[in-house]
Coordinates of C-alpha atoms and ligand atoms in Angstrom, one line a residue:
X1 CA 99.7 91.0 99.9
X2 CA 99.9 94.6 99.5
X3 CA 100.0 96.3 96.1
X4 CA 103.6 97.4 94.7
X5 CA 101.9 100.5 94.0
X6 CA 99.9 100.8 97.1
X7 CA 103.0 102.8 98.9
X8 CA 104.3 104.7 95.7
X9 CA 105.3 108.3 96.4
X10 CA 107.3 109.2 92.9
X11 CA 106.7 107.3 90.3
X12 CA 108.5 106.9 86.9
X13 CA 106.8 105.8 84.2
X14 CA 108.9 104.6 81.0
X15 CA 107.0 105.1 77.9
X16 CA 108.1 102.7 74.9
X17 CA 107.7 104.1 71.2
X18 CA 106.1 100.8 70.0
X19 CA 103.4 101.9 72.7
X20 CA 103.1 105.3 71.2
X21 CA 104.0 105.7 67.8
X22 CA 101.8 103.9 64.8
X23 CA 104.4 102.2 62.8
X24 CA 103.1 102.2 59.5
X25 CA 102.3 106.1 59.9
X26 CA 104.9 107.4 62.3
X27 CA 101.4 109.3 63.9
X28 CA 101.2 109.4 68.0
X29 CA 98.5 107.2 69.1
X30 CA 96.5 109.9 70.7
X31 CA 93.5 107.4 72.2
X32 CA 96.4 105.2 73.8
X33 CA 98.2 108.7 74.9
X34 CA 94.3 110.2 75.9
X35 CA 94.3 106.9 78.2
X36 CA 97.9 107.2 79.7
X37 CA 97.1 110.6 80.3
X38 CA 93.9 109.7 82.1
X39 CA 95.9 107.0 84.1
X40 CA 98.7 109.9 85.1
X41 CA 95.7 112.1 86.1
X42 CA 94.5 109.6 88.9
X43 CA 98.0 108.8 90.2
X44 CA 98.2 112.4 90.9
X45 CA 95.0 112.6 92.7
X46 CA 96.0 110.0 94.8
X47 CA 98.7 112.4 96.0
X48 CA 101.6 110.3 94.0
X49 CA 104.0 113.0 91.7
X50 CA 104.5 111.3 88.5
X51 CA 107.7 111.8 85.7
X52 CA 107.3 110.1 82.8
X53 CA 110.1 109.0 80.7
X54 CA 109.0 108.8 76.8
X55 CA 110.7 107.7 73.6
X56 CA 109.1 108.0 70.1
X57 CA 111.4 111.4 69.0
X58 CA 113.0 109.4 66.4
X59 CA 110.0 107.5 65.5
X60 CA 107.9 110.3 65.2
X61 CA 110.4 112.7 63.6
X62 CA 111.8 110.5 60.9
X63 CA 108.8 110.5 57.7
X64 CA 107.9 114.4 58.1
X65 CA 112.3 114.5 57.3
X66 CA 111.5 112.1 54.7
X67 CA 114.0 109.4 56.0
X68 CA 113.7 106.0 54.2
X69 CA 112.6 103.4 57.0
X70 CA 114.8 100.7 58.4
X71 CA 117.6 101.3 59.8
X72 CA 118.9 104.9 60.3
X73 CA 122.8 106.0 60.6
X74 CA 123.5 108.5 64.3
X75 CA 123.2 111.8 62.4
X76 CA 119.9 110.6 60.7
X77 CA 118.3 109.0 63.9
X78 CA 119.5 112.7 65.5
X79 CA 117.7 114.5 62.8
X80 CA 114.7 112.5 63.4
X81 CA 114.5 112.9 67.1
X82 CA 115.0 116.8 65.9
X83 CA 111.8 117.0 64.4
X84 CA 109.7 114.3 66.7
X85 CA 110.5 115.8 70.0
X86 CA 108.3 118.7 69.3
X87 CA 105.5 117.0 68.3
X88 CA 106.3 114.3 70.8
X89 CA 106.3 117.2 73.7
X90 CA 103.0 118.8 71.7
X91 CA 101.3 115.8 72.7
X92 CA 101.7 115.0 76.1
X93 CA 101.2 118.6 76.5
X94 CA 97.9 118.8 74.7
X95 CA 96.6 115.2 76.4
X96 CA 97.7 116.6 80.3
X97 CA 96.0 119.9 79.7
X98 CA 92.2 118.2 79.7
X99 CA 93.5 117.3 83.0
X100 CA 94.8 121.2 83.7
X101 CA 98.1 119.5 84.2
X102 CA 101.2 121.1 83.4
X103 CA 103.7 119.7 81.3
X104 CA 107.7 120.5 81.4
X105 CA 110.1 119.2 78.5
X106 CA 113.5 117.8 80.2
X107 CA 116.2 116.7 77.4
X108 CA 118.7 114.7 79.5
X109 CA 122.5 113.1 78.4
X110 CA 124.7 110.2 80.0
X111 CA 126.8 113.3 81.0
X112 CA 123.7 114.6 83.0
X113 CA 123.9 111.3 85.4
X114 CA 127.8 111.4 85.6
X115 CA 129.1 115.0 85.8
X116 CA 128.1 115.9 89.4
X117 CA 127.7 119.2 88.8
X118 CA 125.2 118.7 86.2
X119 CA 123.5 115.8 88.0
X120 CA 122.7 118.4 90.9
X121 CA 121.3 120.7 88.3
X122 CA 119.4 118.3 86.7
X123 CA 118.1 116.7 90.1
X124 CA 117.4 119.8 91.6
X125 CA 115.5 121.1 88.5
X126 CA 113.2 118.0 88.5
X127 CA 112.9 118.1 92.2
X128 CA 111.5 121.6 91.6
X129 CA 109.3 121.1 88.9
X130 CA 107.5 118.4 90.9
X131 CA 107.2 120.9 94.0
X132 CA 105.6 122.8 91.5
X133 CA 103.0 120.4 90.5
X134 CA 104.0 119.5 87.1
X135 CA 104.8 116.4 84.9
X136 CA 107.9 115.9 83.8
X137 CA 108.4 114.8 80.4
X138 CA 111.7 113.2 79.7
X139 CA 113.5 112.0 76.6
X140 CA 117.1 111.7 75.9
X141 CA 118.4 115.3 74.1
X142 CA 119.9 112.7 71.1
X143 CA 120.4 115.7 68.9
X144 CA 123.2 116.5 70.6
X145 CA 124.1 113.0 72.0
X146 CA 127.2 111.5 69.8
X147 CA 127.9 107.9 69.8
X148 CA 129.9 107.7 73.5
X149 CA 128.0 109.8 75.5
X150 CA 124.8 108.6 74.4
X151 CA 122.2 106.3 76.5
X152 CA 120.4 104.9 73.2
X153 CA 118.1 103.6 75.6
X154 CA 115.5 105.1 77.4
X155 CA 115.2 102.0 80.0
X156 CA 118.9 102.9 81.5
X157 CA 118.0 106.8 81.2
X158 CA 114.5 106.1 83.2
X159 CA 116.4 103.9 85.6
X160 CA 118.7 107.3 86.3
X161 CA 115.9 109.3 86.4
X162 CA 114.4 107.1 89.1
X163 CA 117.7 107.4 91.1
X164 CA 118.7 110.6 90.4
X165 CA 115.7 111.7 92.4
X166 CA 114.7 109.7 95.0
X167 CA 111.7 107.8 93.0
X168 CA 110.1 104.7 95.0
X169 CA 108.6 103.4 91.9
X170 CA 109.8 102.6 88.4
X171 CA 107.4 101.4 85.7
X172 CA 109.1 100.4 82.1
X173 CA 106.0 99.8 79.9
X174 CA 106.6 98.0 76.7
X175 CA 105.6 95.7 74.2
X176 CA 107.4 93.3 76.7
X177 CA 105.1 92.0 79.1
X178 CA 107.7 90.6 82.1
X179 CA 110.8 88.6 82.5
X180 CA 110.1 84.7 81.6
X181 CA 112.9 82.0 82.7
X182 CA 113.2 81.6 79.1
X183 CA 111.8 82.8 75.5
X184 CA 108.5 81.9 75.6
X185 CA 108.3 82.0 71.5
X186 CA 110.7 79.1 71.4
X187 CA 110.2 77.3 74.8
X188 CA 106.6 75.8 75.8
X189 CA 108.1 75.5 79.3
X190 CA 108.9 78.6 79.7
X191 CA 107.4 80.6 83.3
X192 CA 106.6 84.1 83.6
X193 CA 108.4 85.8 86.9
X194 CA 106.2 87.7 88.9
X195 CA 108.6 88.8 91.3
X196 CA 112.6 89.4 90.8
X197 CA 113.6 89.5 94.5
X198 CA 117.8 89.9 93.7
X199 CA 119.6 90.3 90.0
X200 CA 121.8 86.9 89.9
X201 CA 123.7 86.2 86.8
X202 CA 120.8 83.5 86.9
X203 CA 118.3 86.2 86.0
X204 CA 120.6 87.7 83.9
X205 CA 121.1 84.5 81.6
X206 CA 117.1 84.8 81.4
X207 CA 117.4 88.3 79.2
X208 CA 119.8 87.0 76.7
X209 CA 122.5 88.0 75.3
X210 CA 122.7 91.5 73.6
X211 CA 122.0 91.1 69.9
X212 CA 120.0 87.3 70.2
X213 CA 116.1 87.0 69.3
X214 CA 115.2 87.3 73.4
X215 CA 117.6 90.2 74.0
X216 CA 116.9 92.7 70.7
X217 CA 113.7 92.4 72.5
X218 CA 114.9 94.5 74.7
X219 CA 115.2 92.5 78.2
X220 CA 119.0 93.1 78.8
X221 CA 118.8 96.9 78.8
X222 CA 115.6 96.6 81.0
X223 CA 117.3 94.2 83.7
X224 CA 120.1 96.6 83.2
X225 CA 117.8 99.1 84.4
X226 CA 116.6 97.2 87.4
X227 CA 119.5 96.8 88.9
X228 CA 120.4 100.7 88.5
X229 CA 116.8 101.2 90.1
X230 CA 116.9 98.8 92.7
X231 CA 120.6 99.0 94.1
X232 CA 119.1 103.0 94.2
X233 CA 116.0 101.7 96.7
X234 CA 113.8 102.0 94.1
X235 CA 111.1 98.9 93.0
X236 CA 110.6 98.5 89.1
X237 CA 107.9 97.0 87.2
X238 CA 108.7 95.5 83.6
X239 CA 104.9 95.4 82.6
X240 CA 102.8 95.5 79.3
X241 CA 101.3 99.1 77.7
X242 CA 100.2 98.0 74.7
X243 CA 96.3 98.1 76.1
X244 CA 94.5 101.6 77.2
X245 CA 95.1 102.5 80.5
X246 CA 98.0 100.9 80.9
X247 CA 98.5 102.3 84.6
X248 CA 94.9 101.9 86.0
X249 CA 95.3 98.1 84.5
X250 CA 98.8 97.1 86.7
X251 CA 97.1 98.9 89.9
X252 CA 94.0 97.0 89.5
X253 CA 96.6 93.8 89.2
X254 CA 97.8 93.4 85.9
X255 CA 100.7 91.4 85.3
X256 CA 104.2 92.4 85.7
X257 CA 107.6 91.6 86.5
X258 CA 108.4 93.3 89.9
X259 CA 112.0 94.0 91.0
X260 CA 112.7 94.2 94.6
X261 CA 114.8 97.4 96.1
X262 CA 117.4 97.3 98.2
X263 CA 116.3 99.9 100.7
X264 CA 114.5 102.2 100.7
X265 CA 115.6 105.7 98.3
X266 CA 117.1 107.8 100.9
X267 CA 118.8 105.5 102.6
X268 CA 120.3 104.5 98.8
X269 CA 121.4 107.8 98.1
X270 CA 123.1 108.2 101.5
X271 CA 124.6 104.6 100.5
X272 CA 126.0 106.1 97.6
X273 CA 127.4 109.7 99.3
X274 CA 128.8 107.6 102.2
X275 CA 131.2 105.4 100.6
X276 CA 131.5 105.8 96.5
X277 CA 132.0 109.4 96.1
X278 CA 136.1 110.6 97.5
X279 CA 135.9 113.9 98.9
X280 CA 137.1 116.9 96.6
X281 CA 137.5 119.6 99.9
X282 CA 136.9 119.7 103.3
X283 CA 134.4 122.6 104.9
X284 CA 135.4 123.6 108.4
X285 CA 132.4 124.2 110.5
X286 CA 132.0 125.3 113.8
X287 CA 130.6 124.2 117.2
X288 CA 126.6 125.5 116.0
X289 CA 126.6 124.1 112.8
X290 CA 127.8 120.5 114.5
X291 CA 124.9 120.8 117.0
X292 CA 122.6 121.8 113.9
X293 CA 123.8 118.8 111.9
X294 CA 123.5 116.4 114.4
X295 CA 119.8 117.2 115.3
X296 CA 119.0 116.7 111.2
X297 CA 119.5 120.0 109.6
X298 CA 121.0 121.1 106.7
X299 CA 124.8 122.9 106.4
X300 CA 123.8 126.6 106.1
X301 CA 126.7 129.3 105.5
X302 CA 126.3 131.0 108.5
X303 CA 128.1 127.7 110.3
X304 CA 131.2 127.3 108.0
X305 CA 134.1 128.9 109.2
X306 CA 136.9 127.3 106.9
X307 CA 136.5 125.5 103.4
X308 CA 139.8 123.4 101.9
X309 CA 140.5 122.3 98.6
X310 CA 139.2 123.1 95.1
X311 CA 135.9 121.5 94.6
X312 CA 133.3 122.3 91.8
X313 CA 129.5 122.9 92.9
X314 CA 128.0 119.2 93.7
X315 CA 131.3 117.5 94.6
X316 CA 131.2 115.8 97.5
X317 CA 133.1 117.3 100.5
X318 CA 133.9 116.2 103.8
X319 CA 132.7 118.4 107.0
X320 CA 134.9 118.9 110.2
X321 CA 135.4 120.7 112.9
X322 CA 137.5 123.3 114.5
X323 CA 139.8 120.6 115.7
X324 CA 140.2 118.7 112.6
X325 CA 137.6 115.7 113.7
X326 CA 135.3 114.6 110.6
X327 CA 132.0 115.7 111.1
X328 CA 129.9 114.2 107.8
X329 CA 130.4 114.3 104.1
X330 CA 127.8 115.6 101.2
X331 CA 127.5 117.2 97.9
X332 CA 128.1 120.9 98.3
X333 CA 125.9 123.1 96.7
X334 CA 128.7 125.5 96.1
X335 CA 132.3 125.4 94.4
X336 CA 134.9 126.3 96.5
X337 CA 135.9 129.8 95.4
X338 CA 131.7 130.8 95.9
X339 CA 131.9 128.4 99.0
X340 CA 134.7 130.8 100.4
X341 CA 132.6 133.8 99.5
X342 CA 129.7 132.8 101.7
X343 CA 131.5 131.0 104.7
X344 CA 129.8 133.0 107.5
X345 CA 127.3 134.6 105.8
X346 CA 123.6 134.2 106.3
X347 CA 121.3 133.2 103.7
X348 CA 119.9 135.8 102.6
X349 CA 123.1 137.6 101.7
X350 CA 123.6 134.8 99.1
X351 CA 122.3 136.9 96.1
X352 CA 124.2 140.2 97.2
X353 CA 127.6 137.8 97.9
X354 CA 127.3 136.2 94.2
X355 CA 125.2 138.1 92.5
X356 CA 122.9 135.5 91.7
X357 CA 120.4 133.9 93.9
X358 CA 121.6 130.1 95.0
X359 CA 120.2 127.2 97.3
X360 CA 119.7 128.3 101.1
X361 CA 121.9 125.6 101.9
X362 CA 125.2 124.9 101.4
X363 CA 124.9 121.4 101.8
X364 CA 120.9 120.1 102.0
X365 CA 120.6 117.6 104.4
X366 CA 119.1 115.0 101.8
X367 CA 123.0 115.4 100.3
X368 CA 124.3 114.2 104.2
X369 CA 126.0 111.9 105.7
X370 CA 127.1 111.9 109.6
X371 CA 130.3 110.1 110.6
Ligands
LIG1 N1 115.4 108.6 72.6 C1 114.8 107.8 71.6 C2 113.6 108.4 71.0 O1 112.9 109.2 71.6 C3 114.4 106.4 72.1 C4 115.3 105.5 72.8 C5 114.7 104.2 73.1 O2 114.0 103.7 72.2 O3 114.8 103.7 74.2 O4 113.3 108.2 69.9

C-alpha cells in the first residue's frame, strides 16, 4: 500500500500546545519546534506547500501577564493569547529562517469560514502566500474572538483551513496518538484504528461524549474535524507529536489514525458551489464567454453583458445567457455595483474602472460550476 502522504500536494499540519509549550514554564520547546521545522523543510523540498496551524498563544502568553494557572475566564485566556502570539509567531519565524523559509502570521475567526466575502479574502490571501513560497502560520485571532463567534479549537479551525483551500492532506498532531474503539486507559480490549474509511455514529460513540475522561481528551473536536476535512476531499491523520520529528516519523510509517476523503478537493468544492450555496444575482454573459466557459476557462469581464440582483463580492451567482438559459453558477469575485462597473471591460481596465487593482477574473474557474 501506498503511503497517505505519498500523493500530498498541500498539507496542513495542526500543531497542539501540549506539543509546544513546556507546561511548568509556559517556554516554547525550541528543540521539538527546531525538529518540526526540519520536518516542514523536507516536505517542501519534496515540492509539497505546507500551512501549519499552531495553538500555544494562550499557553505561552499567560505567566509573562502574570495570570494564576488553571483555569482562565474569556477575557483572561484573550489576554494571554495577546501576549503569546508574538512570541508564538517569533518562533516559528526564527526556527523556518535556518531553512531561508518565510514565515506569514494569519489570525483567522469562525466568521472568516462563514461570511463569504471574508472566506474569499482569506482563501485567496492563503492561496497567495503559498504561490509565493511561504509558510503559513495560523492561529485563531482569540483577542478579538468573543464567546459565539469563537472556534476555541484549533482542530475545527485546521479542518477549515484544510477546506477553505483545497488541501489534500490534514495532519492534527497531539498528545493523542489515534482513534481506539474504546479508552484504552480503562479498557484492556481496546484496538487502535488505523484507518477510518466513513464517520458513522459508530465512530463517533468511540470519541466520547464532550466533557467525559476520553472526550476532554480532545477526540470529539478532532473527529469533528475529520468529517469537515473529509466531506471537503481532504484525508486527515490524528497522529502523535510528542517525539522530534514528528512529520519525518508518520512518513517513514508511524502510527496514525487515517480518515478517508470523499473525493478528491476540487471536485469537493465544486460539490459544495453546485448545490449548498442559493444564488444572490444572475451575470448575463454572452455567446464568447459561453464558448470560453465551456472549454475550462474562467468568467473574465470582457464576456458579461448583464448582471442581476444585489450580491456582495464572493456570493455565489448564477451565469446565463442572452436568452435566459443557465449557463453555470460560482462565487463572484465582484459585488454587484463593481460587477456592473466592469461588465464589458477588459482586464486590465479593472484598476482605472475601480480604482483599485482586483482579480483578473470575475469568476475563477476553481469557483465554477457548469449546468
Ligand atoms: N488558539 C488557542 C491558542 O493558541 C488554542 C486553541 C486550541 O487549543 O485548540 O492558545
Amino acid at each position: 500500500m501506498t503511503h497517505p502522504l505519498a500523493k500530498t500536494h498541500r498539507l496542513v499540519v495542526k500543531i497542539g500546545s501540549s506539543l509546544l509549550v513546556e507546561e511548568a514554564s509556559g517556554h516554547v520547546r525550541r528543540k521539538w519546534l527546531d525538529a518540526l521545522a526540519d520536518d516542514i523543510a523536507r516536505q517542501r523540498a519534496q515540492g509539497r506547500e505546507v500551512v501549519v496551524v499552531t495553538s500555544g498563544a494562550i499557553a505561552v502568553g499567560r505567566r509573562p501577564l502574570g495570570l494564576p494557572s488553571g483555569a482562565l475566564r474569556l477575557d483572561q485566556k484573550q489576554a494571554a493569547a495577546a501576549t503569546g502570539q508574538i512570541r508564538l509567531a517569533h518562533a516559528y519565524q526564527e526556527t523556518l529562517a535556518r531553512h531561508d523559509i518565510v514565515v506569514a502570521q494569519v489570525l483567522l475567526t469562525l466568521d472568516d469560514s462563514e461570511n463569504r466575502r471574508r472566506y474569499l479574502n482569506a482563501r485567496t490571501t492563503l492561496l497567495t502566500l503559498l504561490a509565493q513560497g511561504a509558510v503559513p502560520v495560523i492561529n485563531e485571532n482569540d483577542t478579538v474572538a468573543t464567546q459565539e463567534i469563537r472556534f476555541g479549537d484549533n482542530d475545527r479551525l485546521a479542518a477549515r483551513v484544510a477546506e477553505m483551500i483545497g488541501a489534500d492532506t490534514l495532519i492534527l498532531f497531539s498528545d493523542i496518538d489515534g482513534l481506539y474503539t474504546a479508552d484504552p486507559r480503562r479498557d484492556s480490549g481496546a484496538r487502535f484504528l488505523t484507518e477510518v474509511v466513513a464517520i458513522t455514529p459508530e465512530i463517533e460513540a468511540m470519541a466520547g461524549q464532550p466533557g467525559s475522561a476520553v472526550g476532554s481528551g480532545g477526540m470529539v473536536t478532532k473527529i469533528t474535524a475529520a468529517r469537515i476535512a473529509t466531506q471537503a476531499g481532504c484525508k486527515m491523520a490524528i497522529a502523535p507529536g510528542h517525539g522530534l520529528h514528528p512529520l519525518a516519523a508518520l512518513e517513514a510509517g508511524g502510527r496514525a489514525t487515517w480518515f478517508k476523503p470523499v473525493g478528491e478537493p476540487k471536485a469537493a468544492r465544486k460539490r459544495w458551489i453546485a448545490g449548498a450555496l442559493s444564488p444572490a444575482g444572475v451575470l448575463v454573459v454572452d455567446e464568447g464567454a459561453v464558448k470560453a466557459l465551456r472549454s475550462g476557462k474562467s468568467l473574465l469581464p470582457a464576456g458579461v453583458v448583464g448582471v442581476e440582483g444585489e450580491f456582495q463580492k464572493g456570493e455565489a451567482v448564477l451565469i446565463s445567457d442572452r436568452q435566459g438559459r443557465a449557463v453555470g453558477r460560482g462565487l463572484v469575485a465582484y459585488s454587484a455595483a463593481d460587477s456592473r462597473r466592469l461588465q464589458g471591460l477588459n482586464s486590465a481596465d479593472i484598476e482605472a474602472a475601480l480604482g483599485w487593482r482586483g482579480r483578473d477574473e470575475m469568476i475563477h474557474r476553481d469557483d465554477l460550476v457548469l449546468e
